[in-house]
Amino acid sequence: MAERLSSEARKQALGGLAGWNETPGREAIGKTFTFKDFNEAFGFMTRAALVAEKMDHHPEWRNVYKTVEVVLATHDAGGVTALDVELAKAMNAIAKA
Amino acid sequence: MAERLSSEARKQALGGLAGWNETPGREAIGKTFTFKDFNEAFGFMTRAALVAEKMDHHPEWRNVYKTVEVVLATHDAGGVTALDVELAKAMNAIAKA
């Protein structure tokens, strides 16, 4: 199982993840993605969903028209793990593509 | 433009929409759909997204693994309209399919 990152390791990982921040009041990381329209936003979600399903590690996310708010945490580990960092990186790459 | 439904018309429409309720503190309707797993939940979202895009009327929704919480309102009309009722019906049909 992926190990929970320490507060320091989490901060270090966030340093390499453009736009991601600690989620207030939770041991989790989050980012709000903003796209041109619903087509782009849901296209991003679809590509990210395929990555998440393959990883067997899923986001919490909320979509309102062209925005997608994502929160990542590893429930079994009670915090943020390497899986969350990997999924966050993949989402950033998809959003830029 | 779709006209905002009165409180009475909204209640009447909800009577025909299994599982949908008034959203507390907002003039909107909502439902939480629960599926077997992420595959089913995101499959539902994908089919509903195509319907929403075709209607040019989009949901606010949040997905966590196998659940999808949906809120529908028509921002331009400041409340619930026939568009929301139509999208809610379509979502119920997709979830049952």
GROMACS .gro file of C-alpha atoms in nm:
model
  194
    1MET     CA    1   0.000   0.000   0.000
    2ALA     CA    2   0.117   0.353  -0.074
    3GLU     CA    3   0.255   0.524   0.237
    4ARG     CA    4   0.117   0.849   0.371
    5LEU     CA    5   0.355   1.138   0.301
    6SER     CA    6   0.477   1.345   0.592
    7SER     CA    7   0.384   1.713   0.599
    8GLU     CA    8   0.734   1.795   0.474
    9ALA     CA    9   0.724   1.540   0.191
   10ARG     CA   10   0.380   1.669   0.093
   11LYS     CA   11   0.506   2.027   0.074
   12GLN     CA   12   0.803   1.915  -0.133
   13ALA     CA   13   0.578   1.725  -0.375
   14LEU     CA   14   0.347   2.028  -0.407
   15GLY     CA   15   0.649   2.236  -0.509
   16GLY     CA   16   0.662   2.032  -0.831
   17LEU     CA   17   0.286   2.034  -0.897
   18ALA     CA   18   0.181   2.361  -1.062
   19GLY     CA   19  -0.145   2.492  -0.924
   20TRP     CA   20  -0.194   2.227  -0.656
   21ASN     CA   21  -0.233   2.325  -0.292
   22GLU     CA   22  -0.306   2.174   0.048
   23THR     CA   23  -0.682   2.139   0.099
   24PRO     CA   24  -0.787   2.346   0.403
   25GLY     CA   25  -0.898   2.134   0.697
   26ARG     CA   26  -0.804   1.803   0.534
   27GLU     CA   27  -0.493   1.602   0.464
   28ALA     CA   28  -0.542   1.623   0.089
   29ILE     CA   29  -0.429   1.823  -0.214
   30GLY     CA   30  -0.651   2.015  -0.451
   31LYS     CA   31  -0.661   2.220  -0.767
   32THR     CA   32  -0.930   2.402  -0.962
   33PHE     CA   33  -0.891   2.360  -1.337
   34THR     CA   34  -1.059   2.616  -1.563
   35PHE     CA   35  -1.122   2.540  -1.928
   36LYS     CA   36  -1.274   2.718  -2.227
   37ASP     CA   37  -1.612   2.551  -2.202
   38PHE     CA   38  -1.796   2.235  -2.091
   39ASN     CA   39  -1.665   2.036  -2.386
   40GLU     CA   40  -1.304   2.096  -2.277
   41ALA     CA   41  -1.380   2.047  -1.907
   42PHE     CA   42  -1.557   1.717  -1.957
   43GLY     CA   43  -1.296   1.607  -2.210
   44PHE     CA   44  -1.035   1.659  -1.939
   45MET     CA   45  -1.246   1.461  -1.692
   46THR     CA   46  -1.287   1.174  -1.935
   47ARG     CA   47  -0.914   1.145  -1.999
   48ALA     CA   48  -0.839   1.175  -1.627
   49ALA     CA   49  -1.106   0.913  -1.546
   50LEU     CA   50  -0.933   0.660  -1.771
   51VAL     CA   51  -0.600   0.725  -1.597
   52ALA     CA   52  -0.765   0.703  -1.253
   53GLU     CA   53  -0.942   0.378  -1.335
   54LYS     CA   54  -0.620   0.225  -1.464
   55MET     CA   55  -0.441   0.333  -1.144
   56ASP     CA   56  -0.737   0.213  -0.938
   57HIS     CA   57  -0.707   0.547  -0.759
   58HIS     CA   58  -0.991   0.792  -0.800
   59PRO     CA   59  -1.038   1.165  -0.750
   60GLU     CA   60  -1.308   1.355  -0.568
   61TRP     CA   61  -1.416   1.615  -0.816
   62ARG     CA   62  -1.683   1.870  -0.888
   63ASN     CA   63  -1.767   2.011  -1.228
   64VAL     CA   64  -1.964   2.327  -1.295
   65TYR     CA   65  -1.967   2.412  -1.667
   66LYS     CA   66  -1.603   2.496  -1.750
   67THR     CA   67  -1.444   2.442  -1.410
   68VAL     CA   68  -1.333   2.118  -1.245
   69GLU     CA   69  -1.239   2.127  -0.875
   70VAL     CA   70  -1.030   1.825  -0.782
   71VAL     CA   71  -0.934   1.691  -0.438
   72LEU     CA   72  -0.693   1.401  -0.406
   73ALA     CA   73  -0.625   1.189  -0.100
   74THR     CA   74  -0.565   0.822  -0.029
   75HIS     CA   75  -0.839   0.713   0.209
   76ASP     CA   76  -0.673   0.385   0.313
   77ALA     CA   77  -0.358   0.574   0.412
   78GLY     CA   78  -0.539   0.862   0.584
   79GLY     CA   79  -0.358   1.127   0.383
   80VAL     CA   80  -0.167   1.206   0.067
   81THR     CA   81   0.049   0.937  -0.092
   82ALA     CA   82   0.262   0.890  -0.403
   83LEU     CA   83  -0.057   0.780  -0.584
   84ASP     CA   84  -0.208   1.125  -0.537
   85VAL     CA   85   0.108   1.293  -0.660
   86GLU     CA   86   0.112   1.067  -0.966
   87LEU     CA   87  -0.254   1.137  -1.047
   88ALA     CA   88  -0.204   1.512  -0.995
   89LYS     CA   89   0.090   1.507  -1.239
   90ALA     CA   90  -0.116   1.315  -1.495
   91MET     CA   91  -0.403   1.566  -1.462
   92ASN     CA   92  -0.169   1.860  -1.516
   93ALA     CA   93  -0.031   1.690  -1.828
   94ILE     CA   94  -0.383   1.622  -1.963
   95ALA     CA   95  -0.497   1.980  -1.896
   96LYS     CA   96  -0.201   2.117  -2.091
   97ALA     CA   97  -0.242   1.881  -2.386
   98MET     CA   98  -3.567   3.148  -2.252
   99ALA     CA   99  -3.705   2.882  -2.016
  100GLU     CA  100  -3.927   3.033  -1.747
  101ARG     CA  101  -3.858   2.989  -1.377
  102LEU     CA  102  -4.108   2.747  -1.221
  103SER     CA  103  -4.315   2.865  -0.926
  104SER     CA  104  -4.269   2.685  -0.595
  105GLU     CA  105  -4.590   2.493  -0.665
  106ALA     CA  106  -4.491   2.394  -1.020
  107ARG     CA  107  -4.151   2.284  -0.887
  108LYS     CA  108  -4.311   2.062  -0.625
  109GLN     CA  109  -4.541   1.913  -0.885
  110ALA     CA  110  -4.250   1.840  -1.120
  111LEU     CA  111  -4.055   1.679  -0.834
  112GLY     CA  112  -4.350   1.446  -0.775
  113GLY     CA  113  -4.272   1.284  -1.111
  114LEU     CA  114  -3.894   1.273  -1.064
  115ALA     CA  115  -3.796   0.972  -0.853
  116GLY     CA  116  -3.521   1.056  -0.604
  117TRP     CA  117  -3.502   1.429  -0.680
  118ASN     CA  118  -3.554   1.686  -0.406
  119GLU     CA  119  -3.536   2.058  -0.344
  120THR     CA  120  -3.179   2.164  -0.266
  121PRO     CA  121  -3.166   2.319   0.081
  122GLY     CA  122  -3.097   2.693   0.075
  123ARG     CA  123  -3.112   2.723  -0.302
  124GLU     CA  124  -3.375   2.735  -0.572
  125ALA     CA  125  -3.251   2.416  -0.733
  126ILE     CA  126  -3.320   2.043  -0.744
  127GLY     CA  127  -3.078   1.768  -0.654
  128LYS     CA  128  -3.024   1.395  -0.643
  129THR     CA  129  -2.744   1.167  -0.532
  130PHE     CA  130  -2.698   0.871  -0.764
  131THR     CA  131  -2.515   0.566  -0.630
  132PHE     CA  132  -2.369   0.307  -0.865
  133LYS     CA  133  -2.177  -0.020  -0.834
  134ASP     CA  134  -1.836   0.130  -0.890
  135PHE     CA  135  -1.645   0.414  -1.059
  136ASN     CA  136  -1.686   0.258  -1.403
  137GLU     CA  137  -2.065   0.274  -1.373
  138ALA     CA  138  -2.065   0.618  -1.210
  139PHE     CA  139  -1.844   0.775  -1.476
  140GLY     CA  140  -2.030   0.591  -1.752
  141PHE     CA  141  -2.347   0.760  -1.626
  142MET     CA  142  -2.171   1.098  -1.621
  143THR     CA  143  -2.046   1.052  -1.975
  144ARG     CA  144  -2.392   0.970  -2.112
  145ALA     CA  145  -2.546   1.257  -1.913
  146ALA     CA  146  -2.273   1.496  -2.034
  147LEU     CA  147  -2.363   1.423  -2.396
  148VAL     CA  148  -2.730   1.495  -2.324
  149ALA     CA  149  -2.641   1.813  -2.133
  150GLU     CA  150  -2.413   1.940  -2.410
  151LYS     CA  151  -2.681   1.876  -2.672
  152MET     CA  152  -2.935   2.065  -2.458
  153ASP     CA  153  -2.677   2.336  -2.391
  154HIS     CA  154  -2.784   2.304  -2.028
  155HIS     CA  155  -2.529   2.171  -1.783
  156PRO     CA  156  -2.539   2.017  -1.437
  157GLU     CA  157  -2.338   2.101  -1.128
  158TRP     CA  158  -2.210   1.766  -1.013
  159ARG     CA  159  -1.964   1.603  -0.779
  160ASN     CA  160  -1.828   1.252  -0.815
  161VAL     CA  161  -1.660   1.049  -0.543
  162TYR     CA  162  -1.590   0.694  -0.659
  163LYS     CA  163  -1.935   0.537  -0.710
  164THR     CA  164  -2.154   0.832  -0.616
  165VAL     CA  165  -2.260   1.130  -0.826
  166GLU     CA  166  -2.429   1.423  -0.652
  167VAL     CA  167  -2.617   1.638  -0.902
  168VAL     CA  168  -2.767   1.985  -0.860
  169LEU     CA  169  -2.974   2.139  -1.138
  170ALA     CA  170  -3.080   2.500  -1.175
  171THR     CA  171  -3.109   2.749  -1.459
  172HIS     CA  172  -2.880   3.038  -1.371
  173ASP     CA  173  -3.024   3.280  -1.628
  174ALA     CA  174  -3.373   3.225  -1.487
  175GLY     CA  175  -3.269   3.236  -1.119
  176GLY     CA  176  -3.433   2.905  -1.038
  177VAL     CA  177  -3.562   2.576  -1.172
  178THR     CA  178  -3.706   2.562  -1.525
  179ALA     CA  179  -3.839   2.301  -1.766
  180LEU     CA  180  -3.479   2.249  -1.883
  181ASP     CA  181  -3.383   2.120  -1.538
  182VAL     CA  182  -3.684   1.891  -1.527
  183GLU     CA  183  -3.596   1.755  -1.871
  184LEU     CA  184  -3.231   1.694  -1.777
  185ALA     CA  185  -3.335   1.531  -1.447
  186LYS     CA  186  -3.567   1.294  -1.635
  187ALA     CA  187  -3.292   1.208  -1.882
  188MET     CA  188  -3.051   1.135  -1.596
  189ASN     CA  189  -3.301   0.904  -1.429
  190ALA     CA  190  -3.348   0.718  -1.755
  191ILE     CA  191  -2.971   0.682  -1.807
  192ALA     CA  192  -2.916   0.561  -1.450
  193LYS     CA  193  -3.178   0.289  -1.498
  194ALA     CA  194  -3.044   0.175  -1.835
   0.00000   0.00000   0.00000
